[in-house]
Amino acid sequence: MKSLHSFARTAAFAATFAAASAFAQTAPASAPVDKHLARNLAAQCANCHGTNGKSVAEVPSLAGVPANVTIQKMKDYRDGKLPATIMHQLAKGYTDEQVALIADYLSKQPK
Amino acid sequence: MQNTSLNRRNFVKAAGAVSLVGTGIFASGCATVGGVAKPKVVVVGAGFGGATAAKYIAMWSEQGIDVTLVERGDNFVSCPMSNLVVGGSSNLGNISVAYGGLDKYGVRRVKGEATGFDATAKTLSLADGTKLPYDRLILSPGIDFMYETLPGLATGEAKNRVLAAWKAGPETVALRNQLTAMKDGGVYAIHIPKAPYRCPPGPYERACQVAWYFQQAKPKSKVLILDANEDVVSKKGLFMKAWNGQYKGLIEYRNNQEIQDVDARTLSLKMSFGEDVKADVLNVLPPMRAGNIAAMNGLNNSNRRWCQVDWLTYESTAVPGVHILGDSLQIAPAMPKSGHMANQHGKVCAAAVVALLTGETVNQTPMVANTCYSFIDDKNVVHVASVHRYDAAQKTMVTVQGAGGLSADANALEGVYANSWAKNIWADMLA
């Protein structure tokens, strides 16, 4: 989960930087960072995979699944390496950073 | 004499400054925890949008926000999966869910009909005279029908004879009963209004379900789809394949079928062009607009039919402090009016409302996804999916290019997933 941590660090740094240099002419325009971004992104999965990734039906749960497993699956769906009915189409909708945030959040949810 | 609500607000500010909170001054209408008044959210409508928003606000604020959910119904009856009841392979019990599952999140449920709100006093009015105070009001009232466009359906008797059955519940069963009572060799006709309407593929799925039933029980009968649109609105290739395949000779599709009125006595449609069309079971989906509480209170600022919102918060662009979800919205490009979409609206809105009421940053990059399954028969299913992101420059939701798509073909595995989807999304709202 090196990439995720470094992403989170970068995001946190960007927020601090944006706040500290709010009056600097040269500061890049940067949207404020939502500290619940991972939670909010992961909530999109709940319709099919259950609230906080805990499924109550045939579609598998994502809660407690190690982040690297979910990240690899999403990559394989996106690249057409894993057969799917629908996930190959949905996986293409998210960036690597978004998938990493979602996977990390769901990995920490109780099974 | 100054504006009293302003005076009250100034007083509240002053009271807070000298630490009068907790002395009993706020006892009327303010829940307090440790002497601090909890912000109040009132949600109207316990469907896909409203129930989800209520649950997620209570859950994400860890009950730091006081959530009241107003609903007139006794239990939730799902529109998605309801066409299976019309076709006879399911029943109303299978698609009904109790509201009580929300109690464990601390959501306070109020049974009643919301009639209006005072955006200045920040109160919601119910039909029985109750007034509920709010800091943020969330309306998820679904759709209501523009019966004024169809004078022939003005009476209750006419509406019962020519059903819409586009809000799941007793009408779903009534339509099923009309079909079972129909003689073999009869015609079931469904009229589809011009888009946008609730659930774009729904009418075509219903036609498939009725055809499936006819195949089992009434093989000499026929399904007639009269579509006011120029073409099949959703999943065209997949539906056409069924109509030209397993339902060949059973389903007839006609496009550009605008109607002027309905004659409930003779079960016929007065067409804008051409001769009247008569059926044995006539199912008319009237043109739709935002639900009454939104449409009757000035929130329908798009063509007087739908409600425009800020896509970061789902706050109305017409009235501050009021948020709107689901089918009542003026949709963003390629965003369907679906239950799945309303559930996703509910969560983006919940996150924003919690942030607004706790002084946190509102997510500036919200995303929503749509998954929509349609049953071709009792087992085989097709889907359409899409992913949408907020575009800051256009201030709207746009589809993520390259994502989403359709089933290659109807298949039974997606039938399993569609049933699984229903159980999970109902639980995501209500359990």
XYZ file of C-alpha atoms in Angstrom:
542
model
C 0.000 0.000 0.000
C 2.900 2.243 -0.619
C 1.201 4.057 -3.468
C -1.900 4.771 -1.410
C 0.063 6.139 1.511
C 2.116 8.337 -0.699
C -1.075 9.535 -2.393
C -2.687 10.346 0.951
C 0.463 12.153 2.051
C 0.525 14.137 -1.145
C -3.133 15.067 -0.703
C -2.579 16.136 2.897
C 0.455 18.131 1.893
C -1.452 19.757 -0.932
C -4.167 20.845 1.508
C -1.659 22.302 3.948
C 0.167 23.988 1.142
C -3.012 25.466 -0.301
C -4.061 26.819 3.094
C -0.633 28.222 3.932
C -0.199 29.952 0.613
C -3.731 31.190 0.176
C -2.490 34.712 -0.465
C 0.498 33.813 -2.580
C 0.048 34.956 -6.150
C 1.908 31.934 -7.474
C -0.125 29.328 -5.556
C -1.849 26.881 -7.897
C -5.642 26.870 -7.778
C -6.474 23.807 -5.739
C -9.827 22.548 -4.503
C -10.016 21.952 -0.761
C -9.486 18.306 0.095
C -12.390 16.346 1.542
C -11.082 14.223 4.391
C -13.921 11.759 3.767
C -13.145 11.298 0.080
C -12.362 7.574 0.429
C -15.579 6.941 2.368
C -17.613 8.954 -0.121
C -16.122 7.182 -3.142
C -16.577 3.746 -1.556
C -20.256 4.500 -0.891
C -20.838 4.099 -4.624
C -20.101 0.368 -4.308
C -22.763 -0.225 -1.634
C -25.720 -0.512 -4.009
C -24.448 -3.901 -5.195
C -21.831 -4.852 -2.568
C -23.677 -3.706 0.570
C -23.322 -0.814 3.025
C -19.611 -0.414 3.866
C -18.944 -3.328 1.508
C -20.912 -5.903 3.494
C -23.114 -7.785 1.026
C -26.348 -9.453 2.115
C -26.754 -11.435 -1.123
C -24.897 -13.315 -3.872
C -22.604 -10.487 -4.977
C -19.392 -10.773 -2.900
C -18.605 -8.536 0.076
C -15.681 -6.124 -0.204
C -15.492 -5.378 3.530
C -12.236 -6.586 5.042
C -10.774 -7.609 1.703
C -7.075 -6.627 1.596
C -6.653 -3.455 -0.430
C -4.099 -4.956 -2.808
C -6.596 -7.704 -3.738
C -9.332 -5.196 -4.622
C -6.856 -2.965 -6.465
C -5.573 -5.885 -8.560
C -9.107 -7.063 -9.362
C -10.188 -3.615 -10.473
C -7.084 -3.374 -12.661
C -7.783 -6.789 -14.180
C -11.432 -5.905 -14.810
C -10.360 -2.663 -16.436
C -7.761 -4.396 -18.602
C -10.146 -7.196 -19.619
C -8.095 -9.882 -17.879
C -10.899 -10.916 -15.538
C -14.223 -11.974 -17.065
C -17.173 -9.917 -15.835
C -20.771 -9.057 -16.605
C -20.555 -5.416 -15.518
C -17.379 -4.706 -13.500
C -15.197 -4.353 -16.595
C -17.415 -1.420 -17.590
C -17.569 0.206 -14.147
C -13.832 -0.268 -13.404
C -12.989 1.986 -16.341
C -14.756 4.852 -14.581
C -12.173 5.334 -11.818
C -8.566 6.486 -11.650
C -5.863 4.424 -9.929
C -5.900 6.926 -7.060
C -9.669 6.608 -6.624
C -9.503 2.805 -6.704
C -6.711 2.883 -4.094
C -8.774 5.097 -1.781
C -11.860 2.889 -2.193
C -9.905 -0.353 -1.688
C -8.160 0.980 1.423
C -11.418 2.212 2.953
C -13.240 -1.077 2.322
C -10.310 -3.159 3.621
C -10.802 -1.491 7.012
C -14.535 -2.229 7.249
C -15.703 -5.108 9.482
C -16.473 -8.341 7.619
C -40.649 46.137 14.151
C -37.888 44.166 12.589
C -38.130 40.750 10.997
C -38.767 38.399 13.900
C -36.841 35.445 12.505
C -33.805 37.693 12.191
C -34.280 38.790 15.763
C -34.496 35.209 16.866
C -31.329 34.331 14.996
C -29.491 37.246 16.590
C -30.777 36.151 19.946
C -29.528 32.606 19.393
C -26.118 33.994 18.472
C -26.082 36.209 21.546
C -27.262 33.360 23.741
C -24.473 31.125 22.436
C -21.915 33.852 23.109
C -22.796 34.102 26.775
C -23.117 30.332 27.184
C -26.823 30.183 27.883
C -27.070 26.919 25.977
C -28.374 24.138 28.153
C -30.328 26.345 30.515
C -33.596 25.173 29.060
C -34.033 28.036 26.639
C -33.774 25.593 23.709
C -36.036 22.968 25.228
C -38.736 23.600 22.655
C -37.825 21.644 19.579
C -34.078 21.244 20.099
C -32.558 17.881 20.939
C -29.560 18.506 23.141
C -26.567 16.365 23.941
C -24.181 17.595 26.594
C -25.774 21.001 26.398
C -25.099 21.441 22.680
C -28.054 21.558 20.309
C -27.832 18.994 17.520
C -28.411 20.259 14.004
C -31.675 19.026 12.530
C -32.272 17.408 9.178
C -35.771 16.543 8.003
C -36.103 14.172 5.054
C -39.320 13.722 3.082
C -39.887 10.431 1.277
C -38.445 7.058 2.333
C -37.662 5.803 -1.148
C -34.329 5.160 -2.821
C -33.141 8.757 -2.329
C -34.675 9.808 0.982
C -34.207 6.646 3.043
C -30.583 6.425 1.902
C -29.904 10.059 2.793
C -31.529 9.665 6.225
C -29.559 6.508 7.040
C -26.223 7.863 5.837
C -26.568 11.228 7.608
C -27.318 9.448 10.889
C -24.519 6.911 10.285
C -21.836 9.308 9.071
C -22.572 11.951 11.726
C -22.586 9.179 14.353
C -25.968 10.528 15.404
C -24.477 13.970 15.864
C -27.256 15.193 13.590
C -30.902 14.776 14.499
C -32.572 13.051 11.500
C -36.346 12.868 11.013
C -37.769 10.918 8.066
C -41.311 11.718 6.950
C -43.109 9.055 4.910
C -46.803 8.532 4.195
C -46.599 4.827 3.290
C -46.724 1.809 5.595
C -43.718 0.106 4.037
C -41.379 0.495 1.103
C -42.480 -1.116 -2.173
C -39.783 -1.162 -4.832
C -40.428 0.009 -8.378
C -37.365 -1.911 -9.621
C -38.432 -5.596 -9.694
C -42.140 -4.633 -9.715
C -42.557 -5.578 -13.378
C -41.979 -9.176 -12.275
C -45.164 -8.851 -10.203
C -47.002 -7.616 -13.302
C -45.633 -10.614 -15.238
C -46.558 -13.015 -12.445
C -43.137 -14.446 -11.537
C -42.966 -12.455 -8.282
C -45.337 -10.941 -5.746
C -45.695 -7.717 -3.773
C -44.281 -9.292 -0.608
C -40.987 -10.015 -2.393
C -40.507 -6.344 -3.267
C -41.658 -4.802 0.046
C -39.333 -3.752 2.850
C -40.210 -2.425 6.341
C -38.950 1.010 7.383
C -38.083 -0.142 10.916
C -34.510 -1.088 9.993
C -33.647 2.604 10.126
C -34.430 2.827 13.844
C -31.037 1.416 14.881
C -29.309 4.380 13.215
C -31.346 6.762 15.354
C -33.502 7.973 12.468
C -36.801 9.256 13.842
C -39.651 8.117 11.613
C -42.812 10.187 11.258
C -45.772 8.818 9.333
C -47.498 11.599 7.497
C -47.960 13.599 4.347
C -45.655 16.596 3.911
C -47.567 19.458 2.328
C -45.238 22.452 2.337
C -42.406 24.259 4.029
C -41.455 27.719 5.237
C -37.929 28.382 4.012
C -37.575 31.453 6.267
C -38.862 29.922 9.488
C -37.259 26.621 8.398
C -40.198 24.385 9.167
C -41.841 21.566 7.242
C -45.633 21.316 7.421
C -47.532 18.050 7.502
C -51.152 17.523 6.481
C -52.173 17.005 10.133
C -50.857 20.458 11.050
C -47.570 19.299 12.579
C -44.611 21.594 11.938
C -41.137 20.085 11.991
C -38.180 22.489 12.408
C -35.093 21.881 10.288
C -31.649 23.280 9.586
C -31.563 21.392 6.283
C -34.591 19.932 4.503
C -34.167 17.064 2.032
C -36.998 16.240 -0.362
C -37.060 12.979 -2.271
C -40.660 12.911 -3.485
C -40.228 10.933 -6.710
C -42.585 11.831 -9.538
C -46.187 12.833 -9.878
C -48.304 12.627 -13.017
C -49.412 15.502 -15.227
C -53.002 14.280 -15.425
C -54.008 17.762 -16.585
C -52.668 16.731 -20.004
C -55.119 13.789 -20.158
C -58.656 15.041 -19.262
C -60.111 11.563 -19.851
C -58.266 10.334 -16.766
C -59.548 13.080 -14.461
C -61.727 10.854 -12.289
C -60.602 8.229 -9.824
C -62.747 5.690 -11.656
C -60.949 6.389 -14.942
C -57.537 6.138 -13.255
C -58.493 2.759 -11.809
C -59.621 1.461 -15.185
C -56.615 2.790 -17.114
C -53.783 2.244 -14.685
C -50.342 3.781 -14.698
C -48.932 1.337 -12.134
C -45.749 3.432 -12.209
C -45.521 3.717 -8.420
C -45.185 0.227 -7.018
C -47.921 -0.921 -4.659
C -51.636 -1.659 -4.984
C -51.685 -0.504 -8.634
C -49.013 -3.059 -9.496
C -51.303 -5.806 -8.224
C -54.352 -4.220 -9.877
C -52.604 -4.285 -13.255
C -51.650 -7.909 -12.705
C -55.309 -8.667 -11.932
C -56.453 -6.951 -15.130
C -54.069 -9.178 -17.096
C -55.171 -12.401 -15.416
C -58.823 -11.442 -16.008
C -58.225 -10.675 -19.696
C -59.441 -13.220 -22.258
C -56.877 -15.085 -24.357
C -56.612 -13.318 -27.677
C -56.800 -9.897 -26.054
C -54.475 -6.923 -26.462
C -52.416 -5.302 -23.702
C -51.283 -1.824 -24.767
C -48.789 0.341 -22.915
C -48.371 4.011 -23.746
C -44.991 5.627 -23.018
C -44.744 9.430 -22.671
C -41.966 11.511 -24.131
C -38.732 11.320 -22.155
C -37.761 12.268 -19.518
C -39.845 9.957 -17.366
C -39.111 7.682 -14.391
C -37.064 4.577 -15.307
C -36.260 4.817 -19.042
C -36.124 1.035 -19.742
C -39.049 0.235 -17.404
C -41.874 0.311 -19.978
C -39.977 -1.999 -22.330
C -39.194 -4.381 -19.493
C -42.894 -4.376 -18.587
C -43.826 -5.225 -22.180
C -41.417 -8.178 -21.986
C -42.907 -9.366 -18.695
C -46.468 -9.211 -20.017
C -45.367 -11.050 -23.178
C -43.693 -13.697 -21.018
C -46.969 -14.162 -19.128
C -48.978 -14.354 -22.351
C -46.576 -16.988 -23.682
C -47.249 -19.139 -20.609
C -50.971 -18.577 -20.196
C -52.543 -16.669 -23.084
C -50.593 -17.417 -26.272
C -53.168 -15.868 -28.645
C -52.814 -12.475 -26.942
C -50.684 -9.548 -27.992
C -48.582 -6.766 -26.472
C -48.681 -3.370 -28.160
C -46.044 -0.764 -27.238
C -47.123 2.744 -28.184
C -44.138 5.001 -27.673
C -44.432 8.791 -27.921
C -40.673 8.885 -28.449
C -38.964 8.680 -31.815
C -37.225 5.481 -30.849
C -36.724 3.010 -28.008
C -35.322 5.194 -25.209
C -33.074 2.654 -23.464
C -31.311 -0.666 -24.177
C -32.757 -0.597 -27.694
C -30.686 -3.364 -29.269
C -31.231 -5.729 -26.359
C -34.988 -5.208 -26.222
C -35.381 -5.389 -30.010
C -33.548 -8.694 -29.958
C -36.142 -10.101 -27.547
C -39.067 -8.630 -29.470
C -37.768 -10.073 -32.757
C -36.661 -13.296 -31.069
C -38.378 -15.037 -28.194
C -41.403 -12.705 -28.379
C -41.687 -12.544 -32.185
C -45.309 -12.063 -33.182
C -46.259 -11.346 -29.571
C -44.910 -7.802 -29.184
C -45.493 -4.989 -31.639
C -43.552 -1.746 -31.225
C -44.738 1.578 -32.695
C -42.764 4.814 -32.354
C -43.942 8.468 -32.541
C -47.268 7.570 -30.938
C -48.327 10.816 -29.301
C -51.755 10.832 -27.703
C -54.294 13.582 -27.187
C -56.399 11.865 -24.577
C -57.600 8.585 -23.132
C -61.138 7.187 -23.166
C -61.317 5.049 -20.041
C -64.839 3.778 -20.831
C -63.890 2.241 -24.199
C -60.230 1.594 -23.194
C -58.988 3.529 -26.193
C -56.352 6.117 -26.942
C -57.084 9.198 -29.011
C -53.954 9.497 -31.100
C -52.547 12.817 -32.287
C -52.273 11.276 -35.741
C -54.292 8.369 -37.112
C -57.154 6.285 -35.784
C -57.962 5.575 -32.141
C -56.253 2.542 -30.672
C -58.306 0.183 -28.509
C -57.005 -2.406 -26.058
C -58.375 -4.966 -23.609
C -55.931 -3.879 -20.916
C -54.790 -0.297 -21.354
C -51.756 0.903 -19.371
C -50.966 4.602 -19.740
C -47.904 6.245 -18.226
C -48.939 9.910 -18.102
C -46.303 12.616 -18.592
C -44.404 13.083 -15.345
C -42.956 15.926 -13.295
C -41.295 16.451 -9.932
C -43.234 15.121 -6.937
C -45.997 17.356 -5.547
C -44.175 18.841 -2.557
C -41.395 20.028 -4.880
C -43.626 21.047 -7.768
C -46.187 22.869 -5.602
C -43.596 24.898 -3.684
C -41.589 26.578 -6.396
C -38.691 24.137 -6.610
C -39.543 23.048 -10.168
C -37.391 25.695 -11.830
C -36.640 23.676 -14.944
C -39.470 23.973 -17.448
C -41.861 24.003 -14.448
C -41.465 20.223 -14.369
C -38.160 19.320 -12.733
C -35.890 20.743 -10.028
C -32.410 22.131 -10.588
C -29.806 21.528 -7.915
C -26.173 22.254 -7.140
C -24.567 18.870 -7.912
C -22.070 19.225 -5.046
C -24.756 19.381 -2.357
C -28.096 18.660 -4.133
C -29.306 21.976 -2.699
C -32.087 23.542 -4.747
C -31.031 26.458 -6.943
C -34.448 27.992 -6.202
C -34.682 27.810 -2.384
C -31.682 27.758 -0.031
C -31.563 25.114 2.693
C -33.726 22.696 0.700
C -32.072 19.712 -0.982
C -33.722 17.518 -3.634
C -32.926 13.952 -4.676
C -33.959 11.351 -7.197
C -36.540 11.412 -9.952
C -37.647 14.995 -9.198
C -34.349 16.380 -10.465
C -33.616 18.006 -13.764
C -31.125 15.327 -14.659
C -27.586 15.927 -15.871
C -26.743 14.695 -19.389
C -27.045 10.890 -19.725
C -28.119 10.520 -16.095
C -31.257 8.361 -15.896
C -34.150 8.751 -13.471
C -33.508 5.495 -11.657
C -33.685 4.146 -8.127
C -29.985 3.327 -8.223
C -29.205 6.912 -9.187
C -31.449 8.279 -6.402
C -29.610 6.104 -3.867
C -26.321 7.567 -5.097
C -27.713 11.114 -4.948
C -28.716 10.343 -1.363
C -25.152 9.532 -0.358
C -23.532 12.535 -2.059
C -26.162 14.762 -0.444
C -25.696 13.050 2.946
C -21.940 13.670 2.863
C -22.478 17.307 1.868
C -25.161 17.961 4.491
C -23.033 16.421 7.256
C -20.104 18.582 6.098
C -22.229 21.737 5.948
C -23.687 21.185 9.417
C -20.358 20.342 11.054
C -18.245 22.996 9.373
C -16.236 20.550 7.271
C -15.232 20.817 3.629
C -17.837 19.702 1.100
C -16.467 17.130 -1.365
C -15.657 19.035 -4.559
C -15.230 15.903 -6.678
C -18.355 13.782 -6.158
C -18.982 10.763 -8.337
C -22.033 8.593 -8.914
C -22.508 5.356 -10.793
C -25.610 3.822 -12.307
C -26.463 0.159 -12.701
C -29.806 -0.762 -14.146
C -31.018 -4.311 -14.744
C -34.049 -5.235 -16.868
C -35.698 -8.644 -16.891
C -36.392 -9.983 -20.389
C -38.305 -12.956 -18.963
C -38.431 -14.487 -15.471
C -34.694 -15.293 -15.401
C -32.704 -13.599 -18.151
C -31.542 -10.070 -17.621
C -29.773 -7.212 -19.422
C -28.054 -4.196 -17.885
C -26.904 -0.696 -18.674
C -24.222 0.937 -16.531
C -22.548 4.346 -16.403
C -20.149 6.344 -14.231
C -20.559 10.092 -13.721
C -18.170 12.677 -12.256
C -18.614 16.321 -11.324
C -17.203 18.747 -13.860
C -16.245 21.959 -12.068
C -16.089 24.049 -15.244
C -19.566 23.020 -16.433
C -20.938 22.738 -12.878
C -22.748 19.551 -13.752
C -22.260 15.801 -13.726
C -20.725 14.350 -16.881
C -20.214 10.730 -17.861
C -16.705 9.328 -17.541
C -15.736 8.589 -21.112
C -14.915 4.963 -21.840
C -16.729 3.658 -18.769
C -20.121 1.968 -18.628
C -21.953 -0.022 -21.240
C -24.553 -2.691 -21.895
C -24.854 -6.456 -21.563
C -23.678 -8.343 -24.629
C -26.834 -10.429 -24.442
C -29.608 -11.348 -22.030
C -28.290 -13.932 -19.582
C -29.247 -15.833 -16.441
C -26.125 -14.893 -14.444
C -27.231 -11.275 -14.542
C -30.622 -12.492 -13.368
C -28.881 -13.719 -10.214
C -26.989 -10.425 -9.932
C -30.144 -8.386 -10.472
C -31.844 -10.157 -7.558
C -28.695 -9.677 -5.488
C -28.611 -6.009 -6.467
C -32.183 -5.565 -5.241
C -31.446 -7.147 -1.857
C -28.305 -5.080 -1.361
C -29.721 -1.741 -2.442
C -32.852 -2.238 -0.317
C -30.564 -3.044 2.633
C -28.369 -0.034 1.801
C -31.475 2.153 2.147
C -33.414 0.506 4.906
C -31.399 -2.049 6.894
